[in-house]
Tab-separated table of C-alpha atoms in Angstrom:
chain	number	residue	atom	x	y	z
A	1	GLU	CA	-5.639	1.031	17.479
A	2	ASP	CA	-2.569	1.397	15.271
A	3	LYS	CA	-2.453	4.675	13.383
A	4	VAL	CA	-0.284	6.334	10.734
A	5	VAL	CA	-0.817	10.005	9.894
A	6	GLN	CA	0.802	11.740	6.957
A	7	SER	CA	1.054	15.440	6.350
A	8	PRO	CA	0.452	17.431	4.342
A	9	LEU	CA	-2.252	15.588	2.410
A	10	SER	CA	-1.328	17.463	-0.732
A	11	LEU	CA	1.418	19.802	-1.830
A	12	VAL	CA	2.174	21.802	-4.963
A	13	VAL	CA	5.740	22.981	-5.576
A	14	HIS	CA	7.819	24.294	-8.447
A	15	GLU	CA	10.624	22.371	-10.085
A	16	GLY	CA	13.848	22.779	-8.157
A	17	ASP	CA	12.160	23.211	-4.779
A	18	THR	CA	12.952	20.970	-1.810
A	19	VAL	CA	10.050	19.255	-0.070
A	20	THR	CA	9.650	17.454	3.237
A	21	LEU	CA	6.879	14.949	3.747
A	22	ASN	CA	5.920	13.863	7.248
A	23	CYS	CA	4.727	10.597	8.718
A	24	SER	CA	3.854	10.091	12.380
A	25	TYR	CA	2.709	6.822	13.864
A	26	GLU	CA	1.283	5.100	16.922
A	27	VAL	CA	1.642	1.336	16.757
A	28	THR	CA	2.349	-1.449	19.191
A	29	ASN	CA	5.428	-3.568	18.603
A	30	PHE	CA	7.057	-1.361	15.952
A	31	ARG	CA	9.350	-3.218	13.557
A	32	SER	CA	9.921	-0.884	10.598
A	33	LEU	CA	8.572	2.044	8.630
A	34	LEU	CA	8.300	1.942	4.860
A	35	TRP	CA	7.929	4.639	2.222
A	36	TYR	CA	6.309	3.988	-1.157
A	37	LYS	CA	5.864	6.119	-4.276
A	38	GLN	CA	2.671	5.710	-6.276
A	39	GLU	CA	2.380	7.201	-9.718
A	40	LYS	CA	-0.424	6.078	-11.942
A	41	LYS	CA	-0.360	2.437	-10.941
A	42	ALA	CA	0.802	0.320	-8.016
A	43	PRO	CA	2.942	1.668	-5.172
A	44	THR	CA	6.653	1.052	-5.577
A	45	PHE	CA	8.982	0.621	-2.639
A	46	LEU	CA	11.382	3.445	-1.749
A	47	PHE	CA	12.853	2.887	1.719
A	48	MET	CA	12.571	0.789	4.816
A	49	LEU	CA	13.698	2.306	8.116
A	50	THR	CA	14.251	0.388	11.304
A	51	SER	CA	16.740	2.393	13.356
A	52	SER	CA	16.550	5.936	14.626
A	53	GLY	CA	18.859	8.545	13.227
A	54	ILE	CA	20.182	6.584	10.271
A	55	GLU	CA	19.430	8.298	6.994
A	56	LYS	CA	18.503	6.245	3.968
A	57	LYS	CA	19.355	7.917	0.673
A	58	SER	CA	18.638	7.257	-2.956
A	59	GLY	CA	19.589	10.006	-5.360
A	60	ARG	CA	17.602	13.128	-4.480
A	61	LEU	CA	15.391	11.267	-1.997
A	62	SER	CA	16.310	10.675	1.602
A	63	SER	CA	14.472	9.564	4.697
A	64	ILE	CA	15.094	9.365	8.408
A	65	LEU	CA	13.296	7.870	11.374
A	66	ASP	CA	12.919	9.154	14.932
A	67	LYS	CA	11.706	6.264	17.089
A	68	LYS	CA	11.586	8.373	20.224
A	69	GLU	CA	9.245	10.971	18.721
A	70	LEU	CA	7.499	8.362	16.511
A	71	PHE	CA	7.871	10.005	13.140
A	72	SER	CA	9.710	9.876	9.862
A	73	ILE	CA	10.371	12.410	7.140
A	74	LEU	CA	10.935	11.962	3.437
A	75	ASN	CA	12.974	14.700	1.758
A	76	ILE	CA	13.130	15.332	-1.948
A	77	THR	CA	15.663	17.885	-3.135
A	78	ALA	CA	15.729	19.658	-6.507
A	79	THR	CA	12.276	18.330	-7.357
A	80	GLN	CA	11.386	17.388	-10.931
A	81	THR	CA	8.024	16.916	-12.603
A	82	GLY	CA	8.687	13.160	-12.501
A	83	ASP	CA	8.520	13.320	-8.717
A	84	SER	CA	4.801	14.066	-8.947
A	85	ALA	CA	3.084	11.151	-7.226
A	86	ILE	CA	1.349	10.021	-4.081
A	87	TYR	CA	3.845	9.157	-1.358
A	88	LEU	CA	2.672	6.536	1.091
A	89	CYS	CA	4.042	5.780	4.525
A	90	ALA	CA	3.385	2.410	6.187
A	91	VAL	CA	4.386	0.860	9.480
A	92	ASN	CA	5.145	-2.797	10.057
A	93	SER	CA	4.434	-4.190	13.512
A	94	GLY	CA	5.333	-7.793	12.834
A	95	ASN	CA	2.824	-10.420	11.851
A	96	THR	CA	-0.088	-8.041	11.366
A	97	PRO	CA	-0.765	-6.219	8.099
A	98	LEU	CA	1.106	-3.030	7.322
A	99	VAL	CA	-0.735	0.059	8.485
A	100	PHE	CA	-0.798	2.734	5.778
A	101	GLY	CA	-1.284	6.455	6.040
A	102	LYS	CA	-3.591	8.264	3.622
A	103	GLY	CA	-0.652	9.470	1.563
A	104	THR	CA	0.679	12.858	0.454
A	105	ARG	CA	-0.126	13.905	-3.092
A	106	LEU	CA	2.853	15.857	-4.452
A	107	SER	CA	2.508	17.895	-7.619
A	108	VAL	CA	5.646	19.428	-9.121
A	109	ILE	CA	4.994	22.085	-11.730
A	110	ALA	CA	7.488	23.339	-14.301
B	1	ASN	CA	9.492	-13.833	-11.958
B	2	ALA	CA	6.224	-12.178	-12.818
B	3	GLY	CA	5.888	-10.895	-9.239
B	4	VAL	CA	2.272	-10.117	-8.343
B	5	THR	CA	-0.288	-10.209	-11.136
B	6	GLN	CA	-3.964	-9.295	-11.110
B	7	THR	CA	-6.787	-10.299	-13.408
B	8	PRO	CA	-8.677	-8.475	-14.853
B	9	LYS	CA	-7.141	-4.999	-15.235
B	10	PHE	CA	-10.487	-3.273	-15.824
B	11	ARG	CA	-14.093	-4.269	-15.331
B	12	VAL	CA	-17.507	-2.600	-15.487
B	13	LEU	CA	-20.328	-4.251	-13.588
B	14	LYS	CA	-23.979	-3.507	-13.166
B	15	THR	CA	-25.382	-3.233	-9.643
B	16	GLY	CA	-26.164	-6.687	-8.302
B	17	GLN	CA	-23.766	-8.582	-10.560
B	18	SER	CA	-21.039	-10.736	-9.115
B	19	MET	CA	-17.401	-11.148	-10.026
B	20	THR	CA	-14.096	-12.532	-8.800
B	21	LEU	CA	-10.754	-10.787	-8.927
B	22	LEU	CA	-7.727	-13.034	-9.112
B	23	CYS	CA	-4.342	-12.282	-7.575
B	24	ALA	CA	-1.350	-14.521	-8.231
B	25	GLN	CA	2.211	-14.326	-6.928
B	26	ASP	CA	5.203	-16.455	-7.833
B	27	MET	CA	7.500	-15.442	-4.974
B	28	ASN	CA	6.313	-18.114	-2.516
B	29	HIS	CA	5.103	-15.410	-0.124
B	30	GLU	CA	3.032	-16.427	2.853
B	31	TYR	CA	1.106	-13.187	3.282
B	32	MET	CA	-1.330	-11.837	0.741
B	33	TYR	CA	-3.604	-8.790	0.917
B	34	TRP	CA	-6.459	-7.108	-0.886
B	35	TYR	CA	-6.778	-3.314	-0.676
B	36	ARG	CA	-9.062	-0.787	-2.204
B	37	GLN	CA	-7.948	2.732	-3.003
B	38	ASP	CA	-10.341	5.639	-3.320
B	39	PRO	CA	-9.419	9.299	-3.827
B	40	GLY	CA	-8.239	10.875	-0.571
B	41	MET	CA	-8.639	7.636	1.384
B	42	GLY	CA	-5.270	5.999	0.912
B	43	LEU	CA	-5.076	2.208	0.852
B	44	ARG	CA	-7.730	0.440	2.905
B	45	LEU	CA	-7.325	-3.226	3.728
B	46	ILE	CA	-10.264	-5.424	2.758
B	47	HIS	CA	-9.111	-8.937	3.671
B	48	TYR	CA	-5.795	-10.662	4.090
B	49	SER	CA	-4.295	-14.108	4.412
B	50	VAL	CA	-1.343	-15.319	6.427
B	51	GLY	CA	-1.118	-18.648	4.635
B	52	GLU	CA	-2.851	-21.195	2.456
B	53	GLY	CA	-6.347	-21.916	3.728
B	54	THR	CA	-6.478	-18.929	6.094
B	55	THR	CA	-8.166	-15.570	5.696
B	56	ALA	CA	-8.926	-12.640	7.970
B	57	LYS	CA	-10.928	-9.422	7.806
B	58	GLY	CA	-9.288	-6.087	7.342
B	59	GLU	CA	-10.601	-2.577	7.794
B	60	VAL	CA	-13.404	-2.666	5.172
B	61	PRO	CA	-14.495	-6.293	4.616
B	62	ASP	CA	-18.257	-5.826	4.141
B	63	GLY	CA	-19.546	-6.868	0.726
B	64	TYR	CA	-16.450	-8.920	-0.094
B	65	ASN	CA	-15.365	-12.506	0.361
B	66	VAL	CA	-11.959	-14.089	-0.177
B	67	SER	CA	-10.389	-17.495	-0.559
B	68	ARG	CA	-6.823	-18.776	-0.477
B	69	LEU	CA	-7.001	-22.359	-1.637
B	70	LYS	CA	-3.481	-22.315	-3.055
B	71	LYS	CA	-0.529	-20.452	-1.601
B	72	GLN	CA	0.099	-18.527	-4.798
B	73	ASN	CA	-3.478	-17.342	-5.391
B	74	PHE	CA	-5.776	-15.021	-3.459
B	75	LEU	CA	-9.283	-14.480	-4.797
B	76	LEU	CA	-11.528	-11.522	-3.993
B	77	GLY	CA	-15.243	-11.983	-4.629
B	78	LEU	CA	-18.062	-9.502	-4.881
B	79	GLU	CA	-21.353	-11.389	-4.580
B	80	SER	CA	-23.676	-8.476	-5.336
B	81	ALA	CA	-21.810	-5.419	-6.572
B	82	ALA	CA	-22.828	-1.949	-5.411
B	83	PRO	CA	-21.813	1.484	-6.774
B	84	SER	CA	-19.937	2.077	-3.481
B	85	GLN	CA	-17.554	-0.672	-4.561
B	86	THR	CA	-16.344	1.378	-7.513
B	87	SER	CA	-12.649	1.643	-6.757
B	88	VAL	CA	-9.153	0.560	-7.696
B	89	TYR	CA	-8.264	-2.759	-6.109
B	90	PHE	CA	-4.695	-3.716	-5.324
B	91	CYS	CA	-3.371	-7.073	-4.299
B	92	ALA	CA	-0.082	-7.374	-2.440
B	93	SER	CA	2.132	-10.062	-0.979
B	94	ARG	CA	5.099	-10.276	1.346
B	95	PRO	CA	7.236	-12.944	2.948
B	96	LEU	CA	6.730	-14.213	6.479
B	97	SER	CA	10.238	-13.306	7.542
B	98	GLY	CA	13.588	-12.175	6.213
B	99	PRO	CA	15.739	-9.068	6.134
B	100	SER	CA	13.068	-7.002	4.485
B	101	TYR	CA	9.385	-6.716	5.162
B	102	GLU	CA	8.897	-5.115	1.809
B	103	GLN	CA	5.424	-5.624	0.439
B	104	TYR	CA	5.011	-6.155	-3.295
B	105	PHE	CA	1.960	-4.803	-5.088
B	106	GLY	CA	0.115	-5.969	-8.161
B	107	PRO	CA	-0.737	-3.491	-10.955
B	108	GLY	CA	-4.311	-2.946	-9.782
B	109	THR	CA	-7.828	-3.589	-11.089
B	110	ARG	CA	-10.081	-0.662	-11.857
B	111	LEU	CA	-13.676	-1.623	-11.127
B	112	THR	CA	-16.686	0.499	-11.986
B	113	VAL	CA	-20.147	-0.471	-10.752
B	114	THR	CA	-23.019	1.326	-12.485
């Protein structure tokens, strides 16, 4: 059975801290790994990763995939209160639905 | 493009009542999905469709039915609502192929069953 596990499940940090969110997976026929940010409403797309070792970056957020060890990390540097959200990791294995992890709830306090 | 829309945004039902949630997408996507999200449980797949006229069960299908009579619409039905179905429901769609397998989400429907 395909599985995606995120850790930690929740995290509280102060503004300016750097955080690392983890996502490990076990799926057959891996195609890509996706990160989403969910604030009060629907998840919004952050990154899609398909190749090991290539960092995707957007502002203070970055992510990297390790296909050998079957995990990805999402880094957020210099966190702000606006980064408070649930971060979801999902894995695409082709024509089957995305498999989502339970998410990491990040709270950034001033 | 409106993207993925959901109707209604909020609903309160009494136990035993029925209702239908409508999801519409204008991106000509083949795949459509219904999820429910409960605190601490992440997104759980209820049913999905890989094309017009096809549906399949997801992780938590019991108590729900779906139909995909038109490519752009995916309906989720609750025949006899139960308090355990109190949740936020998200619809999503994505294309069959292409450079990105990005999945697009609707804004969600908050359902309370009393």
